[in-house]
Amino acid sequence: MSTLVNYSGDNEFYSGGSLCSADLGLMLSLGHADIYFPVTKRARISSPFVVEERTKNSPIEKLPDECLFEIFRRLQGGCERSAAACVCKHWLMLLSHVRSSDICHTNLSAADGASKDTNMVSADEDLEVGCNGYLTRHVEGKKATDIRLSAIAIGTSSRGGLGKLSVRGSNSVRGVTNVGLSAIAHGCPSLRVLSLWNVPNVGDEGLVEIARGCHSLEKLDLCHCPSISNKGLVAIAENCPSLTSLMIESCRNIGNEGLQAIGRCCTKLQSLTIKDCPLVGDQAVISLLLSGTTMLKKVKLHGLNITDFSLAVIGHYGKAITDLNLSSLRNVTQKGFWVMGNTQGLQSLASLTITLCMGVTDLSLEAVGKGCTNLKHMNLRKCCFVSDGGLVAFARAAGSLESLYLEECNWITQMGILNAVSICRKLKSLSLLKCMGVKDLPPQASSLFPCESLRSLSIRSCPGFSSTSLAMVGKLCPQLRQLNLSGLTGITDAGLLPLLESSKAGLVMVNLTNCLNLTDEVVLSLARLHGETLEYLNLDGCMKITDASLVAIAGNCPLVGDLDVSKCSITDSGVAALSRGVQVKLQVLSLSGCSMVTNKSIPFFNTLGESLVGLNLQHCAISSSKVGLLVEDLWRCDILS
C-alpha cells in the first residue's frame, strides 16, 4: 500500500487524488465536513478543495473530540495514524495534538502490528532517515502552511523523529501560525534545530509550545518574526538547557529581558548572532557575557543600540570567544574599541571582523592588536578613519596575523599596505577591495623586507592601483600561490611580468578578470614559468588575449582544470589547439562572448569532452542544432548556450 502522508513535505496528502490546503480556521470550525477525493491520477491543484455538508453522519462522527483523541492516541503504528490523518483535516489537527508521550504502547504480535507496518510503508521511505537517525524538513513560500507542518509532525513521529525544521516565508493566504508550530512541538520532541524566517503569524504561543515539547533543542534561528517577543525567548531559555546556537535577526519585539534569560539558563551557548533588533542594548550583552559558565565562542552583533560599555565587557569577559563580528554599532566610540583591546581578555580571539564602525581609529586599532595576541584573521570593512599609521601599528602589534582583508578603507594608501606586509612575518593572505586610497606613490621599497609567508594576494577594483604598485608588491611576495587582480584596468604587461618572474613557489590560481590592457605576452610568461602548477586561470574580459594564449596553455599547463577565456579574441583555431593540448584535467571551460567560435569547433569540444563537466558557449556563433548534438554526445557535461 502506498504511503498516505508524504513525509518529504512536497505535497499535502496522498489518497489516490489530491487534497489542497484550506484556511485552518475554516477547517477547525467545520466539525463535520467531507473532503472530496477524486479517483484520478494525483495532481497539484491550486483551486479550493471541495467541502460538502453531510446529511447523514456516521456514528463515529457523533463522538466528541475528547473521545476521538482517546482513540487516536491508541493508534501506535505510524501508518495507522497517517491513514487516519487523511480522512479529513479535522482528524489531522486532532492527531497533530497527540504528543508522543500520550500514545498508549502495548505489546503487539508480529502478525498484528509489526508486519502490518512493514507492508504499509514503501521501501524508499527509509532513505529519508539521516545517518544520525533524525529527519530534516524544509518548507518555504506557499508550501509553508499549518496543514503541512501537522502532516510532517505525524509522518515523522514513528520514523526516528524530526531533527531539523526550516520554515522560510509563509503562505499569504494560509500561512504558518502558532497552531502549526504547536503540532511540531507535540509530535516532534526530538527536534534539535529550528529556523523560522519571515513568519509574521508565529508568535510567543507557538514558541512556548516548542519550548515545552522540544527540550533537546540545540539551535534556534529567528529572522523577521515580529510577533515573537521576550516571552517566547524566556520560555526557550527556561526549557531548552541544551541550546548551543542562537540567531535573532530583525525581531523588533525581542529585547534585553529575553536575552538576559538566555544568559542565565543556557550555559552551553556557544554561538550568538543578534542583528537589527532595536530593543537590544547593553543589558543583554552584559548578561550573556557575565555568566560564570559562559562558553560563547562565536559572537556577531550588528546594528544594535549598544555602547562602549558592551565592548568593555566583551574585552574583559570574552575569554572563550574565538570569532567576533561587530557591525554598524553607531553608539560605540573610539574609547569602546580601545578599552576592548586594552583589557587583555580576548586571548582566544582568532578572527575579528569590524564593519562600518566609526569608533575604529588608528589608536583603537593599535590597542586591539596589542590586546588580541593570538589574532590570526582581521577583516576591516568601511572603516573610514583608519590610516596608514594605524594599519602599520596594528600589524606590528598583531604578531600572529595570518590573514588581512581591507574593504573601502579609503585612508589607507599603497605605502601603508606595503609596510604592513613587510612587518607581518606570518601573513599568508592579503585582500584589498575598493580601497580608493591605494594609488601609485614614489617607491620606497628599499627598506622593506619580503614577506616569505604570503601565499595569496587579492587586489580587486582598486582603480588607483597600477603597474608601478604591482611591481613593488611582486618584490615583497616571492612565494605566491594564488593571485587575484580582477578589475584592475590600470595594470599592463610591464607591471605583471616582474611579479610572475619573482614568484618562486609556482602559481596555482590566477584571476585576471577585466584586466583590459593585458596581452598574450602575460599568458605566455605565465604558461612558461608556472605551467606545471597552474590549475585555475580566469581571463574573462581580457579582449587582447588571442589564440596564442590557448596554444601556450595547451602546450605547458597539464594540470589546468578551470579555464575562462570569455569575451577574449578566441577563434576556432584556438579551440582546436586546446583540444590537442597536454591538459588532462580540464573540467570547466568558458568561452562566453567569443563570437568567433563557430560550428567548426564542435569536433574539438567532443575531444575535450572526455574530461569536461562544464562548458559555457553563451553568445558564441554556434547554431542551436549543433549545440543539441553536442548535448547528446557530452551527456555528462553541463552545457550553457
XYZ file of C-alpha atoms in Angstrom:
641
model
C 0.000 0.000 0.000
C 1.401 3.417 -0.866
C 2.319 5.968 1.735
C -0.622 8.016 2.956
C 1.213 11.048 4.238
C 4.062 12.464 2.216
C 6.876 12.766 4.736
C 9.062 14.855 2.483
C 6.745 17.840 2.737
C 6.419 18.305 -1.010
C 2.668 17.584 -1.149
C -0.116 17.750 1.364
C -1.647 14.240 1.319
C -1.775 11.015 -0.635
C -5.025 9.115 -1.135
C -5.474 8.442 -4.808
C -6.141 12.105 -5.510
C -5.047 15.455 -4.168
C -6.132 17.396 -1.168
C -5.419 21.068 -1.233
C -4.760 23.220 1.790
C -7.502 25.445 3.067
C -7.704 28.091 5.708
C -7.016 26.396 9.026
C -9.559 28.413 10.943
C -12.243 27.406 8.472
C -11.385 23.740 8.797
C -11.405 23.787 12.576
C -14.820 25.387 12.505
C -16.177 22.662 10.195
C -16.579 19.856 12.654
C -18.480 17.663 10.166
C -17.095 18.002 6.655
C -16.318 15.660 3.820
C -13.208 16.100 1.755
C -13.717 15.036 -1.828
C -11.034 12.664 -3.188
C -11.452 12.070 -6.945
C -10.183 8.663 -8.039
C -7.740 10.028 -10.590
C -4.039 10.492 -11.020
C -2.546 12.613 -8.228
C -2.132 16.189 -9.352
C -1.300 19.559 -7.855
C -4.478 21.636 -7.579
C -4.495 25.296 -6.684
C -8.262 25.730 -6.607
C -10.143 25.475 -3.298
C -10.895 21.996 -2.054
C -14.463 20.703 -2.156
C -16.344 20.766 1.104
C -19.741 19.066 1.285
C -22.042 19.313 4.285
C -23.102 15.838 5.409
C -26.728 14.977 5.719
C -26.104 11.556 7.232
C -23.434 11.408 9.877
C -21.688 8.136 10.631
C -21.708 7.051 14.281
C -18.020 7.859 14.822
C -18.575 11.458 13.800
C -21.014 11.914 16.635
C -18.224 11.337 19.118
C -16.845 14.459 20.800
C -13.232 15.450 20.169
C -12.217 14.104 23.576
C -13.294 10.589 22.579
C -11.647 10.836 19.180
C -8.470 11.946 20.915
C -8.565 8.836 23.121
C -8.999 6.664 20.041
C -6.188 8.362 18.143
C -3.686 8.050 20.947
C -4.171 4.294 20.832
C -3.002 4.165 17.210
C 0.575 3.062 17.700
C 1.700 2.453 14.128
C 2.817 5.407 12.041
C 0.857 4.155 9.049
C -2.368 3.881 11.058
C -2.021 7.450 12.238
C -1.194 8.562 8.694
C -4.303 6.821 7.389
C -6.488 8.484 10.000
C -4.931 11.864 9.185
C -6.069 11.531 5.581
C -9.776 11.241 6.469
C -10.224 14.964 6.944
C -8.358 17.979 8.224
C -10.281 17.910 11.468
C -8.836 14.484 12.211
C -5.408 15.630 11.091
C -5.440 18.518 13.538
C -6.571 16.245 16.382
C -3.820 13.761 15.578
C -1.225 16.516 15.448
C -2.048 17.374 19.067
C -1.304 13.853 20.273
C 2.078 14.059 21.932
C 4.487 11.152 21.732
C 4.129 10.742 25.479
C 0.329 10.432 25.107
C 0.452 7.381 22.825
C -0.598 4.172 24.578
C 2.019 1.474 23.986
C 1.005 -2.188 24.110
C 2.732 -5.391 23.086
C 1.674 -6.221 19.558
C 2.271 -9.551 17.920
C 4.234 -9.710 14.728
C 1.103 -10.581 12.809
C -0.996 -7.798 14.276
C 1.490 -4.965 14.416
C 4.984 -5.076 13.026
C 4.213 -6.902 9.828
C 1.307 -4.580 9.083
C 3.522 -1.500 9.335
C 6.124 -3.161 7.160
C 3.595 -3.812 4.443
C 2.176 -0.308 4.545
C 5.436 1.607 4.390
C 7.012 1.935 0.973
C 10.625 0.868 0.617
C 12.042 4.237 -0.335
C 10.895 5.946 2.845
C 13.909 4.647 4.761
C 16.121 6.739 2.514
C 14.794 9.874 4.192
C 16.307 8.977 7.546
C 19.657 10.671 8.128
C 22.746 8.883 9.341
C 22.122 10.133 12.869
C 18.553 8.779 12.882
C 16.914 12.207 12.544
C 14.940 13.677 9.660
C 15.286 17.112 8.092
C 12.411 19.087 6.620
C 12.462 22.397 4.731
C 9.272 24.236 3.734
C 9.039 27.668 2.190
C 6.791 30.078 0.361
C 3.264 28.942 -0.392
C 4.104 25.433 0.796
C 4.575 26.734 4.344
C 1.182 26.119 5.987
C -0.107 24.746 9.273
C -1.518 21.704 7.477
C 1.925 20.967 6.069
C 3.569 21.150 9.479
C 0.852 18.956 11.003
C 1.399 16.307 8.334
C 5.155 16.441 8.902
C 4.678 16.066 12.650
C 2.542 12.954 12.231
C 4.579 11.449 9.425
C 7.961 11.681 11.125
C 6.927 10.718 14.648
C 7.413 6.977 14.060
C 10.468 7.213 11.832
C 13.293 8.340 14.108
C 11.813 11.729 14.850
C 12.235 15.133 13.218
C 15.652 16.569 13.989
C 15.714 19.752 11.887
C 12.938 22.012 10.628
C 13.342 25.117 8.488
C 10.361 27.341 7.644
C 11.110 30.187 5.238
C 8.423 32.542 4.108
C 4.755 31.857 4.589
C 1.675 31.198 2.505
C -0.010 34.589 2.027
C -3.488 33.061 2.486
C -2.921 30.108 4.823
C 0.459 30.843 6.360
C 2.156 29.151 9.290
C 0.725 30.172 12.659
C 1.077 29.074 16.267
C -1.156 26.072 15.519
C 1.320 24.585 13.038
C 4.254 25.158 15.358
C 2.305 23.568 18.210
C 1.777 20.463 16.080
C 5.542 20.202 15.620
C 6.041 20.650 19.354
C 3.568 17.860 20.157
C 4.758 15.344 17.586
C 8.493 16.038 17.361
C 10.112 16.006 20.818
C 13.423 15.089 19.170
C 13.656 18.450 17.357
C 17.168 19.864 17.622
C 17.305 22.650 15.021
C 14.514 25.147 14.296
C 14.743 28.002 11.787
C 11.874 30.455 11.346
C 12.380 33.087 8.642
C 9.740 35.654 7.737
C 6.788 34.050 9.501
C 4.841 37.043 10.869
C 1.929 34.977 12.218
C 4.023 32.864 14.556
C 4.177 34.423 17.999
C 5.051 33.650 21.587
C 2.378 30.970 21.926
C 3.961 28.776 19.264
C 7.483 29.282 20.603
C 6.313 28.470 24.127
C 4.880 25.179 22.838
C 8.223 24.394 21.182
C 9.986 25.116 24.467
C 7.641 22.804 26.374
C 7.767 19.950 23.898
C 11.290 20.065 22.426
C 13.719 20.042 25.334
C 16.547 18.789 23.095
C 16.599 21.982 21.019
C 20.191 22.962 20.249
C 19.920 25.626 17.558
C 17.294 28.350 17.110
C 17.162 30.888 14.260
C 14.543 33.651 14.309
C 14.550 36.090 11.405
C 11.832 38.653 10.653
C 9.452 37.276 13.280
C 7.708 40.444 14.535
C 5.142 38.595 16.671
C 7.744 36.884 18.847
C 8.759 38.815 21.952
C 10.711 38.302 25.156
C 8.047 35.922 26.485
C 8.782 33.293 23.843
C 12.542 33.625 24.271
C 12.275 33.321 28.059
C 10.339 30.058 27.605
C 13.122 28.729 25.356
C 15.729 29.714 27.928
C 13.909 28.001 30.800
C 13.072 24.768 28.970
C 15.927 24.187 26.489
C 19.159 23.956 28.509
C 20.992 22.279 25.595
C 20.794 25.381 23.392
C 24.210 25.975 21.782
C 23.384 28.371 18.931
C 21.012 31.351 18.816
C 20.420 33.757 15.941
C 17.949 36.641 16.194
C 17.588 38.988 13.230
C 15.116 41.804 12.645
C 12.820 40.782 15.508
C 11.632 44.165 16.713
C 9.893 42.922 19.862
C 12.778 40.927 21.320
C 14.868 42.896 23.783
C 17.016 42.691 26.862
C 14.681 40.586 29.027
C 14.649 37.571 26.698
C 18.411 37.597 26.157
C 19.059 38.028 29.863
C 17.104 34.814 30.429
C 19.247 33.090 27.788
C 22.342 34.260 29.617
C 21.084 32.890 32.938
C 19.804 29.500 31.768
C 21.596 28.452 28.584
C 25.072 27.778 29.913
C 26.031 25.706 26.845
C 25.508 28.558 24.385
C 28.469 28.764 22.001
C 27.256 30.825 19.050
C 25.270 34.073 19.263
C 24.073 36.375 16.466
C 21.938 39.441 17.139
C 21.180 41.679 14.172
C 18.945 44.719 13.730
C 16.969 44.337 16.949
C 16.307 47.892 18.206
C 15.295 46.855 21.751
C 18.577 45.043 22.442
C 21.023 47.122 24.472
C 23.922 46.866 26.870
C 21.954 44.870 29.472
C 21.561 41.928 27.097
C 25.230 41.793 26.124
C 26.351 42.132 29.715
C 24.087 39.295 30.889
C 25.295 36.995 28.139
C 28.972 37.642 28.882
C 28.919 37.874 32.680
C 27.649 34.327 33.165
C 30.272 32.456 35.128
C 29.883 29.364 32.970
C 29.732 31.139 29.602
C 31.023 29.087 26.658
C 30.435 31.703 23.951
C 32.898 31.217 21.117
C 31.233 32.997 18.190
C 29.580 36.395 18.675
C 28.052 38.631 15.986
C 26.490 41.973 16.928
C 25.016 44.005 14.058
C 23.079 47.261 14.127
C 22.394 47.304 17.886
C 21.975 50.216 20.290
C 24.885 49.164 22.461
C 27.583 51.498 23.772
C 31.227 51.418 24.781
C 30.257 49.557 27.951
C 29.304 46.422 25.984
C 32.658 46.333 24.213
C 34.448 46.761 27.526
C 32.569 43.734 28.902
C 33.385 41.721 25.778
C 37.035 42.629 26.074
C 37.214 41.644 29.745
C 34.954 38.595 29.974
C 35.080 37.155 26.455
C 37.864 34.760 27.317
C 36.371 31.898 25.264
C 35.475 33.970 22.185
C 37.337 32.856 19.070
C 35.260 34.638 16.394
C 33.942 38.194 16.903
C 31.941 40.164 14.332
C 30.950 43.776 15.078
C 28.964 45.753 12.510
C 27.125 49.095 12.316
C 27.493 49.969 16.016
C 26.683 53.675 15.799
C 26.903 54.414 19.517
C 30.315 52.832 20.050
C 33.192 55.309 20.052
C 36.956 55.078 19.873
C 37.016 54.571 23.637
C 34.972 51.368 23.404
C 37.338 49.670 20.968
C 40.381 50.986 22.860
C 39.107 49.520 26.143
C 38.142 46.236 24.447
C 41.732 45.796 23.359
C 43.464 47.016 26.496
C 41.525 44.828 28.921
C 43.576 41.882 27.581
C 40.670 39.436 27.899
C 40.373 38.331 24.275
C 43.330 35.998 24.357
C 41.475 33.234 22.497
C 40.256 35.517 19.700
C 41.382 34.167 16.329
C 39.075 36.033 13.908
C 37.839 39.639 14.137
C 35.543 41.394 11.651
C 34.647 45.079 12.053
C 32.275 46.731 9.567
C 31.076 50.331 9.371
C 32.055 51.319 12.906
C 33.065 54.953 13.280
C 34.836 54.180 16.545
C 37.615 52.287 14.777
C 40.543 54.706 14.522
C 44.305 54.358 14.410
C 44.527 54.487 18.204
C 41.802 51.909 18.873
C 43.077 49.582 16.135
C 46.531 49.517 17.672
C 45.011 48.698 21.074
C 43.078 45.791 19.544
C 46.280 44.463 18.009
C 48.091 44.590 21.355
C 45.233 43.015 23.315
C 44.420 40.165 20.912
C 47.793 38.468 20.814
C 46.523 35.304 19.104
C 44.532 37.082 16.383
C 45.013 35.341 13.014
C 42.289 36.781 10.760
C 41.432 40.500 10.582
C 38.671 41.947 8.383
C 38.143 45.718 8.219
C 35.200 46.909 6.123
C 34.207 50.530 5.527
C 36.240 51.822 8.476
C 36.972 55.229 7.025
C 39.043 56.614 9.935
C 41.871 54.080 9.751
C 45.000 55.365 8.021
C 48.469 54.039 7.228
C 49.718 54.769 10.738
C 47.021 52.701 12.403
C 47.429 49.796 9.971
C 51.200 49.642 10.464
C 50.870 49.895 14.260
C 48.297 47.100 14.227
C 50.497 44.906 12.019
C 53.413 45.423 14.367
C 51.334 44.521 17.449
C 49.443 41.532 15.963
C 52.356 39.160 15.660
C 50.205 36.101 14.866
C 48.282 37.684 11.975
C 47.838 35.307 9.001
C 45.024 36.937 7.023
C 44.246 40.631 6.397
C 41.173 41.850 4.498
C 40.559 45.550 3.806
C 37.412 46.834 2.072
C 36.649 50.504 1.385
C 39.238 51.714 3.875
C 39.985 54.789 1.802
C 42.545 56.476 4.077
C 44.936 53.592 3.661
C 47.462 54.063 0.859
C 49.927 51.919 -1.010
C 52.770 52.580 1.431
C 50.683 51.625 4.446
C 49.873 48.271 2.859
C 53.450 47.586 1.745
C 54.817 48.385 5.191
C 52.193 46.201 6.881
C 53.048 43.283 4.569
C 56.748 43.726 5.284
C 56.167 43.677 9.055
C 53.794 40.672 9.291
C 56.139 37.704 9.282
C 53.298 35.126 9.390
C 50.902 36.753 6.916
C 49.552 34.211 4.407
C 46.693 36.100 2.752
C 46.171 39.767 1.810
C 42.945 41.037 0.218
C 42.079 44.588 -0.867
C 38.677 45.546 -2.247
C 37.618 49.024 -3.406
C 40.318 50.824 -1.416
C 40.325 54.140 -3.269
C 43.345 55.483 -1.370
C 45.653 52.907 -2.916
C 47.449 54.896 -5.600
C 50.878 54.996 -7.169
C 53.340 56.851 -4.929
C 57.096 57.313 -5.145
C 58.584 53.845 -4.467
C 60.361 53.352 -1.134
C 60.748 49.618 -1.116
C 64.460 49.557 -0.373
C 63.830 49.446 3.398
C 61.093 46.806 3.175
C 61.640 43.094 3.734
C 59.989 40.432 1.573
C 57.086 38.532 3.152
C 58.124 34.939 2.560
C 54.925 33.594 4.172
C 52.413 35.318 1.845
C 50.657 32.759 -0.357
C 47.501 34.561 -1.506
C 47.210 38.112 -2.882
C 43.882 39.621 -3.944
C 43.618 43.230 -5.138
C 40.189 43.890 -6.662
C 38.528 47.020 -8.022
C 41.162 49.444 -6.734
C 41.282 51.883 -9.677
C 44.402 53.694 -8.466
C 46.453 50.521 -8.328
C 48.597 50.303 -11.472
C 51.694 48.658 -12.845
C 54.149 50.590 -10.655
C 52.425 49.408 -7.479
C 52.203 45.847 -8.785
C 55.914 45.663 -9.472
C 56.652 46.732 -5.884
C 54.231 44.179 -4.470
C 55.859 41.471 -6.575
C 59.214 42.063 -4.888
C 57.628 41.614 -1.448
C 55.722 38.399 -2.292
C 58.099 35.798 -3.757
C 56.098 32.750 -2.550
C 52.663 33.496 -4.018
C 50.383 30.582 -4.943
C 47.118 32.480 -5.575
C 46.791 35.809 -7.401
C 43.561 37.754 -7.962
C 43.807 41.105 -9.775
C 40.252 41.286 -11.145
C 39.029 44.736 -12.107
C 42.471 46.412 -12.188
C 42.128 48.170 -15.522
C 45.342 50.131 -14.989
C 47.841 47.283 -14.934
C 49.829 46.315 -18.016
C 52.230 43.587 -19.062
C 55.142 45.684 -17.790
C 53.772 45.617 -14.233
C 52.615 41.996 -14.080
C 55.598 40.305 -15.733
C 58.031 41.157 -12.899
C 55.586 39.683 -10.368
C 55.296 36.460 -12.374
C 59.059 36.212 -12.632
C 59.621 36.846 -8.907
C 57.125 34.178 -7.798
C 59.232 31.154 -6.958
C 56.672 28.760 -5.445
C 54.584 28.268 -8.592
C 51.201 29.924 -9.077
C 48.171 27.638 -8.755
C 45.241 30.071 -9.159
C 45.290 33.269 -11.260
C 42.298 35.575 -11.780
C 42.804 38.485 -14.220
C 39.143 39.288 -14.936
C 38.634 42.599 -16.787
C 42.330 43.492 -16.853
C 41.755 45.141 -20.198
C 45.344 46.059 -21.056
C 46.964 42.641 -20.663
C 48.112 40.797 -23.771
C 49.244 37.340 -24.811
C 52.716 38.107 -23.502
C 51.471 37.713 -19.918
C 49.841 34.345 -20.626
C 52.919 33.103 -22.472
C 55.084 34.016 -19.494
C 52.582 32.505 -17.059
C 52.484 29.238 -19.008
C 56.276 29.098 -19.265
C 57.036 29.918 -15.617
C 54.052 28.368 -13.818
C 52.538 25.936 -16.293
C 53.453 22.890 -14.222
C 51.463 24.118 -11.191
C 48.654 26.202 -12.718
C 45.172 24.768 -12.035
C 42.832 27.785 -12.426
C 43.049 30.671 -14.895
C 40.406 33.356 -15.453
C 40.929 35.804 -18.337
C 37.295 36.925 -18.638
C 37.100 40.306 -20.366
C 40.771 40.480 -21.413
C 39.965 41.422 -25.000
C 43.594 41.473 -26.164
C 44.061 37.779 -25.396
C 44.090 35.716 -28.597
C 44.559 32.134 -29.771
C 48.268 32.380 -28.991
C 47.428 32.181 -25.297
C 45.436 28.973 -25.779
C 48.336 27.471 -27.735
C 50.660 28.263 -24.817
C 48.218 26.812 -22.271
C 47.718 23.684 -24.372
C 51.445 23.048 -24.541
C 52.521 23.917 -20.998
C 49.662 23.557 -18.475
C 48.835 19.877 -17.880
C 47.042 20.463 -14.562
C 44.684 23.291 -15.543
C 41.148 22.261 -14.609
C 39.197 25.538 -14.883
C 39.805 27.910 -17.792
C 37.765 31.035 -18.535
C 38.509 32.999 -21.718
C 35.108 34.663 -22.015
C 34.969 37.826 -24.144
C 38.514 37.235 -25.394
C 39.597 37.248 -29.062
C 39.434 33.463 -29.366
C 38.641 31.659 -32.630
C 38.124 28.057 -33.764
C 41.887 27.715 -34.199
C 42.438 28.360 -30.509
C 39.854 25.753 -29.526
C 41.490 23.284 -31.920
C 44.888 23.896 -30.313
C 43.397 23.392 -26.868
C 41.851 20.080 -27.892
C 45.324 18.831 -28.886
C 46.933 20.038 -25.680
C 48.600 18.297 -22.775
C 45.961 19.272 -20.222
C 44.271 16.129 -18.969
C 42.233 17.568 -16.099
C 40.284 20.335 -17.870
C 36.813 20.156 -16.344
C 35.360 23.649 -16.835
C 35.805 25.736 -19.985
C 34.078 29.071 -20.557
C 34.002 30.715 -23.993
C 31.049 33.024 -23.337
C 31.057 36.029 -25.651
C 33.671 34.592 -28.016
C 31.787 35.438 -31.199
C 34.497 33.979 -33.469
C 33.947 30.463 -32.100
C 31.668 28.744 -34.621
C 30.263 25.340 -35.573
C 33.743 24.308 -36.712
C 34.709 23.879 -33.038
C 32.161 21.104 -32.393
C 34.600 18.225 -33.118
C 37.163 19.836 -30.827
C 34.624 20.041 -27.996
C 33.934 16.334 -28.441
C 37.634 15.680 -27.947
C 37.741 17.854 -24.844
C 34.542 16.244 -23.595
C 36.367 13.257 -22.176
C 37.093 15.309 -19.045
C 34.690 18.275 -19.285
C 31.853 18.639 -16.784
C 31.059 22.300 -17.561
C 31.072 24.184 -20.887
C 29.842 27.751 -21.417
C 29.057 28.604 -25.058
C 26.741 31.552 -24.495
C 26.897 34.233 -27.206
C 29.132 32.124 -29.425
C 28.415 31.692 -33.157
C 27.246 28.096 -32.741
C 23.832 27.040 -34.026
C 21.253 25.592 -31.669
C 21.111 22.360 -33.672
C 24.849 21.806 -33.230
C 24.547 22.553 -29.534
C 21.773 19.953 -29.336
C 24.030 17.320 -30.883
C 26.797 18.320 -28.525
C 24.499 17.903 -25.538
C 23.725 14.361 -26.682
C 27.386 13.471 -27.149
C 28.622 15.106 -23.950
C 25.820 13.863 -21.738
C 27.932 14.163 -18.588
C 28.773 17.820 -19.274
C 26.622 20.787 -18.211
C 26.448 22.990 -21.328
C 25.260 26.607 -21.304
C 24.313 28.092 -24.650
